[in-house]
Amino acid sequence: MLVIIKNSYDEMSKEAAKIVADRLRKKPNLVLGLATGSTPIGLYKELIRMHKEEGLSFAKVTTFNLDEYIGLPRTHDQSYFYFMWENLFKYIDVDRRYIHVPDGMANDIDGHCEWYENEIKHLGGIDLQILGIGGNGHIAFNEPGSSLGSRTRIKTLTEQTVKDNARFFKSMEEVPKFAITMGIGTIMEAKEVILMANKTNKADAIKSAIEGPVTHMTPASIIQMHRKAYVVIDKEAASKLTHQFRG
Ligand code: GLP
C-alpha cells in the first residue's frame, strides 16, 4: 500500500489522474472501475483536461461503476449513471456501449448482479479501480458489517449513509434506502486500486482504514490486504495518521 499525501484537493486529484493516465497509455483498452461522490470529481476534471489538451483517449476503455441506487432511473439527477454522464462520460470519447453502471431499475436484481460479475470476468477483470470512502469507512456501498468476500449484490444502506445522502434530495422520503454495489471481494480482485479521500470529515475513516485492524466494521481497511493499492489523500484527510507517509 502506497500512501500519498498531497497539500490540496487539486494536487491529490492530479496525482490520481497521473496514475490513471499512465495505465491508460500503457493499455488503451483498460478496464477501469469508477466511483461516484464528490471526492473523484477533481480526478474526472483532470482526465477531461488531459483528453482535451493532451489527446488522452478513452475510446477503447471499458468502465464499471461501483454502485447505483435502487429505484432511481438513469435519467434521475441523483442516479449514479446521471452523475457519471454529467461529470465525465459526456466530455470524453468513451464508447457508450462499453460503459457499465449497475441498473437500479432492473426487474431481477439478483440476476442483474450475477450478470455484472460475469461481465467483469468476461472482460478479464478490472485493471484499475477508483474508490472513495464513506465517513463510516464504507467502500462503494459496502457498509460496516459487509462480508469481506462479498460480490455484487443488493445492500440496505445504514441510517448514517441515508442521512449523509439526504442533502442531495428534496426530502428524507426520497432518499434511496437500498443500492446495488460491487462486493468487497469484487473490488479486491481489481489489479490495482486507488482509494481517494479529502477533508477532515474523512480523517477518522482514513485512520481506521490505514492504521486500524482489517475488519468488516471498516470495510475500507481491506485495502491493507491488496497487492497494489494507492491511497491518495489530502493533508486534512491524513491529519489523524500517526505514521510517516510520502508527501
Ligand atoms: C457514497 C458512494 C461511495 C463514496 C461515498 C463518499 O456512499 N457509494 O462510493 O465513496 O459516497 O462520497 P463523497 O466522495 O461525496 O464523500
Short mmCIF file of C-alpha atoms and ligand atoms in Angstrom, two decimals:
data_model
loop_
_atom_site.label_atom_id
_atom_site.label_comp_id
_atom_site.label_asym_id
_atom_site.label_seq_id
_atom_site.Cartn_x
_atom_site.Cartn_y
_atom_site.Cartn_z
CA MET A 1 0.00 0.00 0.00
CA LEU A 2 1.45 3.33 -1.05
CA VAL A 3 0.05 6.29 0.85
CA ILE A 4 0.48 9.59 -0.99
CA ILE A 5 -0.46 12.73 0.92
CA LYS A 6 -0.92 15.94 -1.05
CA ASN A 7 -1.27 19.51 0.14
CA SER A 8 -4.54 20.20 -1.59
CA TYR A 9 -7.54 18.57 -3.22
CA ASP A 10 -6.32 19.82 -6.56
CA GLU A 11 -2.91 18.17 -6.14
CA MET A 12 -4.36 14.86 -4.98
CA SER A 13 -6.79 14.82 -7.91
CA LYS A 14 -3.89 15.40 -10.31
CA GLU A 15 -1.83 12.67 -8.64
CA ALA A 16 -4.65 10.14 -9.09
CA ALA A 17 -5.18 11.31 -12.69
CA LYS A 18 -1.48 10.75 -13.40
CA ILE A 19 -1.79 7.10 -12.35
CA VAL A 20 -4.95 6.58 -14.42
CA ALA A 21 -3.44 8.28 -17.49
CA ASP A 22 -0.24 6.24 -17.20
CA ARG A 23 -2.17 2.94 -17.12
CA LEU A 24 -4.37 4.08 -19.98
CA ARG A 25 -1.40 5.00 -22.15
CA LYS A 26 0.14 1.59 -21.48
CA LYS A 27 -3.14 -0.24 -22.12
CA PRO A 28 -5.62 1.67 -24.30
CA ASN A 29 -8.31 -0.97 -23.70
CA LEU A 30 -8.04 -0.58 -19.94
CA VAL A 31 -10.89 -1.92 -17.80
CA LEU A 32 -11.47 0.99 -15.47
CA GLY A 33 -13.51 0.85 -12.27
CA LEU A 34 -15.15 4.17 -11.41
CA ALA A 35 -16.61 5.74 -8.30
CA THR A 36 -19.15 8.47 -7.65
CA GLY A 37 -19.40 11.01 -4.83
CA SER A 38 -17.76 14.41 -4.51
CA THR A 39 -14.24 13.01 -4.00
CA PRO A 40 -13.40 11.85 -7.56
CA ILE A 41 -14.85 14.93 -9.29
CA GLY A 42 -11.41 16.64 -9.37
CA LEU A 43 -9.87 13.48 -10.82
CA TYR A 44 -12.53 13.39 -13.55
CA LYS A 45 -11.95 17.09 -14.32
CA GLU A 46 -8.25 16.43 -14.76
CA LEU A 47 -8.91 13.41 -17.01
CA ILE A 48 -11.24 15.56 -19.11
CA ARG A 49 -8.49 18.20 -19.39
CA MET A 50 -5.98 15.50 -20.41
CA HIS A 51 -8.43 14.23 -23.02
CA LYS A 52 -8.96 17.70 -24.48
CA GLU A 53 -5.43 19.08 -24.24
CA GLU A 54 -3.21 16.02 -24.39
CA GLY A 55 -5.25 13.68 -26.54
CA LEU A 56 -5.75 11.07 -23.81
CA SER A 57 -8.21 8.67 -25.40
CA PHE A 58 -10.86 6.54 -23.72
CA ALA A 59 -12.19 5.14 -26.99
CA LYS A 60 -11.20 1.56 -26.18
CA VAL A 61 -11.78 1.72 -22.43
CA THR A 62 -14.44 -0.35 -20.67
CA THR A 63 -15.82 1.12 -17.47
CA PHE A 64 -17.53 -0.47 -14.49
CA ASN A 65 -19.08 1.68 -11.82
CA LEU A 66 -19.08 0.55 -8.23
CA ASP A 67 -22.71 1.07 -7.34
CA GLU A 68 -26.14 2.51 -8.04
CA TYR A 69 -29.24 3.36 -6.02
CA ILE A 70 -32.19 1.05 -6.34
CA GLY A 71 -35.34 2.70 -7.65
CA LEU A 72 -33.75 5.65 -9.46
CA PRO A 73 -33.94 5.65 -13.25
CA ARG A 74 -30.80 6.65 -15.17
CA THR A 75 -32.41 9.97 -16.02
CA HIS A 76 -32.83 10.94 -12.33
CA ASP A 77 -30.36 13.67 -11.46
CA GLN A 78 -29.23 11.79 -8.33
CA SER A 79 -28.67 8.45 -10.04
CA TYR A 80 -25.05 7.46 -10.33
CA PHE A 81 -25.45 6.89 -14.05
CA TYR A 82 -26.51 10.53 -14.42
CA PHE A 83 -23.61 11.62 -12.20
CA MET A 84 -21.10 9.78 -14.36
CA TRP A 85 -22.59 11.17 -17.53
CA GLU A 86 -22.53 14.75 -16.24
CA ASN A 87 -19.11 14.61 -14.58
CA LEU A 88 -17.11 12.50 -17.02
CA PHE A 89 -18.65 10.49 -19.83
CA LYS A 90 -20.18 13.31 -21.83
CA TYR A 91 -16.82 15.09 -22.06
CA ILE A 92 -14.63 12.19 -23.20
CA ASP A 93 -14.57 9.80 -26.14
CA VAL A 94 -15.67 6.72 -24.19
CA ASP A 95 -17.85 4.36 -26.24
CA ARG A 96 -21.30 4.28 -24.68
CA ARG A 97 -21.51 0.53 -25.35
CA TYR A 98 -18.53 -0.06 -23.07
CA ILE A 99 -19.99 1.78 -20.06
CA HIS A 100 -21.33 -0.31 -17.18
CA VAL A 101 -23.27 1.14 -14.27
CA PRO A 102 -25.49 -1.23 -12.25
CA ASP A 103 -29.13 -0.81 -13.22
CA GLY A 104 -31.12 0.31 -10.19
CA MET A 105 -34.36 -0.31 -12.10
CA ALA A 106 -33.60 -3.94 -13.05
CA ASN A 107 -36.59 -6.25 -12.56
CA ASP A 108 -34.45 -9.15 -11.50
CA ILE A 109 -31.86 -7.55 -9.21
CA ASP A 110 -30.11 -10.81 -8.31
CA GLY A 111 -29.88 -11.83 -11.97
CA HIS A 112 -28.55 -8.40 -12.84
CA CYS A 113 -25.87 -8.61 -10.12
CA GLU A 114 -24.78 -12.00 -11.42
CA TRP A 115 -24.61 -10.59 -14.96
CA TYR A 116 -22.48 -7.66 -13.72
CA GLU A 117 -20.00 -10.03 -12.06
CA ASN A 118 -19.82 -12.21 -15.19
CA GLU A 119 -19.32 -9.19 -17.41
CA ILE A 120 -16.32 -8.08 -15.30
CA LYS A 121 -14.87 -11.60 -15.53
CA HIS A 122 -15.58 -11.87 -19.25
CA LEU A 123 -13.55 -8.68 -19.84
CA GLY A 124 -10.58 -10.06 -17.95
CA GLY A 125 -11.23 -8.29 -14.65
CA ILE A 126 -10.87 -4.67 -13.60
CA ASP A 127 -7.38 -3.29 -14.22
CA LEU A 128 -7.67 -0.20 -12.05
CA GLN A 129 -10.43 0.63 -9.59
CA ILE A 130 -11.08 4.13 -8.21
CA LEU A 131 -12.53 4.20 -4.70
CA GLY A 132 -13.86 6.84 -2.35
CA ILE A 133 -14.59 6.21 1.31
CA GLY A 134 -17.71 6.88 3.37
CA GLY A 135 -17.48 8.64 6.73
CA ASN A 136 -18.19 5.26 8.34
CA GLY A 137 -15.41 3.54 6.39
CA HIS A 138 -17.59 2.04 3.67
CA ILE A 139 -16.35 1.47 0.13
CA ALA A 140 -18.86 1.59 -2.70
CA PHE A 141 -22.00 0.76 -0.69
CA ASN A 142 -20.38 -1.98 1.37
CA GLU A 143 -21.45 -0.76 4.75
CA PRO A 144 -19.77 -1.77 8.04
CA GLY A 145 -20.50 -5.43 8.67
CA SER A 146 -20.34 -6.36 4.97
CA SER A 147 -18.63 -9.66 4.26
CA LEU A 148 -15.05 -9.11 3.18
CA GLY A 149 -15.59 -11.73 0.46
CA SER A 150 -18.87 -10.27 -0.82
CA ARG A 151 -19.79 -9.99 -4.50
CA THR A 152 -22.09 -7.62 -6.40
CA ARG A 153 -25.44 -7.61 -4.62
CA ILE A 154 -28.21 -5.56 -3.08
CA LYS A 155 -27.36 -3.74 0.18
CA THR A 156 -29.50 -1.90 2.69
CA LEU A 157 -27.93 1.47 3.42
CA THR A 158 -27.23 2.38 7.03
CA GLU A 159 -29.13 5.21 8.68
CA GLN A 160 -25.93 7.24 8.65
CA THR A 161 -25.44 6.82 4.90
CA VAL A 162 -29.08 7.68 4.21
CA LYS A 163 -28.62 10.83 6.34
CA ASP A 164 -25.34 11.70 4.57
CA ASN A 165 -27.09 11.41 1.22
CA ALA A 166 -30.18 13.38 2.24
CA ARG A 167 -28.51 16.69 1.26
CA PHE A 168 -28.87 15.68 -2.40
CA PHE A 169 -32.63 15.03 -2.23
CA LYS A 170 -35.65 17.25 -1.62
CA SER A 171 -36.91 15.20 1.32
CA MET A 172 -35.80 12.31 3.53
CA GLU A 173 -38.52 10.08 1.97
CA GLU A 174 -36.92 10.41 -1.44
CA VAL A 175 -33.50 9.18 -0.30
CA PRO A 176 -32.99 5.61 -1.53
CA LYS A 177 -32.59 3.01 1.21
CA PHE A 178 -31.16 0.27 -0.99
CA ALA A 179 -28.40 0.05 -3.52
CA ILE A 180 -26.66 -2.39 -5.84
CA THR A 181 -22.97 -2.47 -5.05
CA MET A 182 -19.92 -4.36 -6.17
CA GLY A 183 -18.81 -6.55 -3.30
CA ILE A 184 -15.62 -6.19 -1.31
CA GLY A 185 -14.42 -9.44 -2.90
CA THR A 186 -15.15 -7.99 -6.35
CA ILE A 187 -13.21 -4.81 -5.56
CA MET A 188 -10.27 -6.76 -4.15
CA GLU A 189 -9.89 -8.63 -7.45
CA ALA A 190 -9.09 -5.39 -9.30
CA LYS A 191 -5.43 -5.50 -10.29
CA GLU A 192 -4.79 -2.04 -8.84
CA VAL A 193 -6.89 0.24 -6.66
CA ILE A 194 -6.69 3.93 -5.82
CA LEU A 195 -8.51 4.98 -2.64
CA MET A 196 -9.11 8.72 -2.54
CA ALA A 197 -10.22 10.95 0.33
CA ASN A 198 -10.13 14.62 1.21
CA LYS A 199 -11.28 16.91 4.03
CA THR A 200 -11.19 16.42 7.80
CA ASN A 201 -14.54 14.64 7.90
CA LYS A 202 -12.74 11.64 6.35
CA ALA A 203 -9.76 11.71 8.78
CA ASP A 204 -11.20 9.14 11.21
CA ALA A 205 -12.27 6.77 8.43
CA ILE A 206 -8.82 7.05 6.80
CA LYS A 207 -7.06 6.41 10.09
CA SER A 208 -9.14 3.28 10.75
CA ALA A 209 -8.74 2.07 7.17
CA ILE A 210 -4.96 2.50 7.03
CA GLU A 211 -3.71 2.14 10.57
CA GLY A 212 -6.51 0.17 12.21
CA PRO A 213 -7.05 -3.57 12.11
CA VAL A 214 -8.51 -5.19 9.00
CA THR A 215 -12.12 -5.58 9.93
CA HIS A 216 -15.50 -5.79 8.23
CA MET A 217 -16.57 -2.96 10.56
CA THR A 218 -14.31 -0.68 8.48
CA PRO A 219 -14.77 -2.15 5.00
CA ALA A 220 -12.05 0.13 3.52
CA SER A 221 -9.46 -1.48 5.82
CA ILE A 222 -9.42 -4.47 3.44
CA ILE A 223 -7.21 -2.32 1.21
CA GLN A 224 -4.34 -3.32 3.55
CA MET A 225 -4.62 -6.80 2.02
CA HIS A 226 -4.50 -5.59 -1.58
CA ARG A 227 -1.31 -6.28 -3.53
CA LYS A 228 -1.24 -2.98 -5.39
CA ALA A 229 -3.11 -0.22 -3.64
CA TYR A 230 -2.57 3.52 -3.68
CA VAL A 231 -4.11 5.78 -1.07
CA VAL A 232 -4.18 9.29 -2.47
CA ILE A 233 -5.40 11.80 0.10
CA ASP A 234 -5.08 15.43 1.09
CA LYS A 235 -3.43 16.73 4.29
CA GLU A 236 -6.75 17.09 6.07
CA ALA A 237 -7.88 13.51 5.47
CA ALA A 238 -4.38 12.43 6.57
CA SER A 239 -4.44 14.57 9.73
CA LYS A 240 -5.07 11.68 12.13
CA LEU A 241 -2.45 9.31 10.76
CA THR A 242 0.43 8.67 13.13
CA HIS A 243 2.92 7.07 10.75
CA GLN A 244 5.10 9.00 8.32
CA PHE A 245 3.97 8.68 4.72
CA ARG A 246 5.21 10.07 1.43
CA GLY A 247 4.12 13.66 0.73
C1 GLP B 1 -21.30 7.06 -1.47
C2 GLP B 1 -20.71 6.19 -2.57
C3 GLP B 1 -19.26 5.84 -2.29
C4 GLP B 1 -18.48 7.11 -1.98
C5 GLP B 1 -19.08 7.79 -0.77
C6 GLP B 1 -18.34 9.05 -0.35
O1 GLP B 1 -21.61 6.33 -0.36
N1 GLP B 1 -21.45 4.98 -2.72
O2 GLP B 1 -18.71 5.16 -3.40
O3 GLP B 1 -17.14 6.79 -1.74
O4 GLP B 1 -20.42 8.12 -1.09
O5 GLP B 1 -18.82 10.17 -1.03
P1 GLP B 1 -18.07 11.55 -1.07
O6 GLP B 1 -16.92 11.37 -2.01
O7 GLP B 1 -19.09 12.51 -1.60
O8 GLP B 1 -17.64 11.87 0.31
#
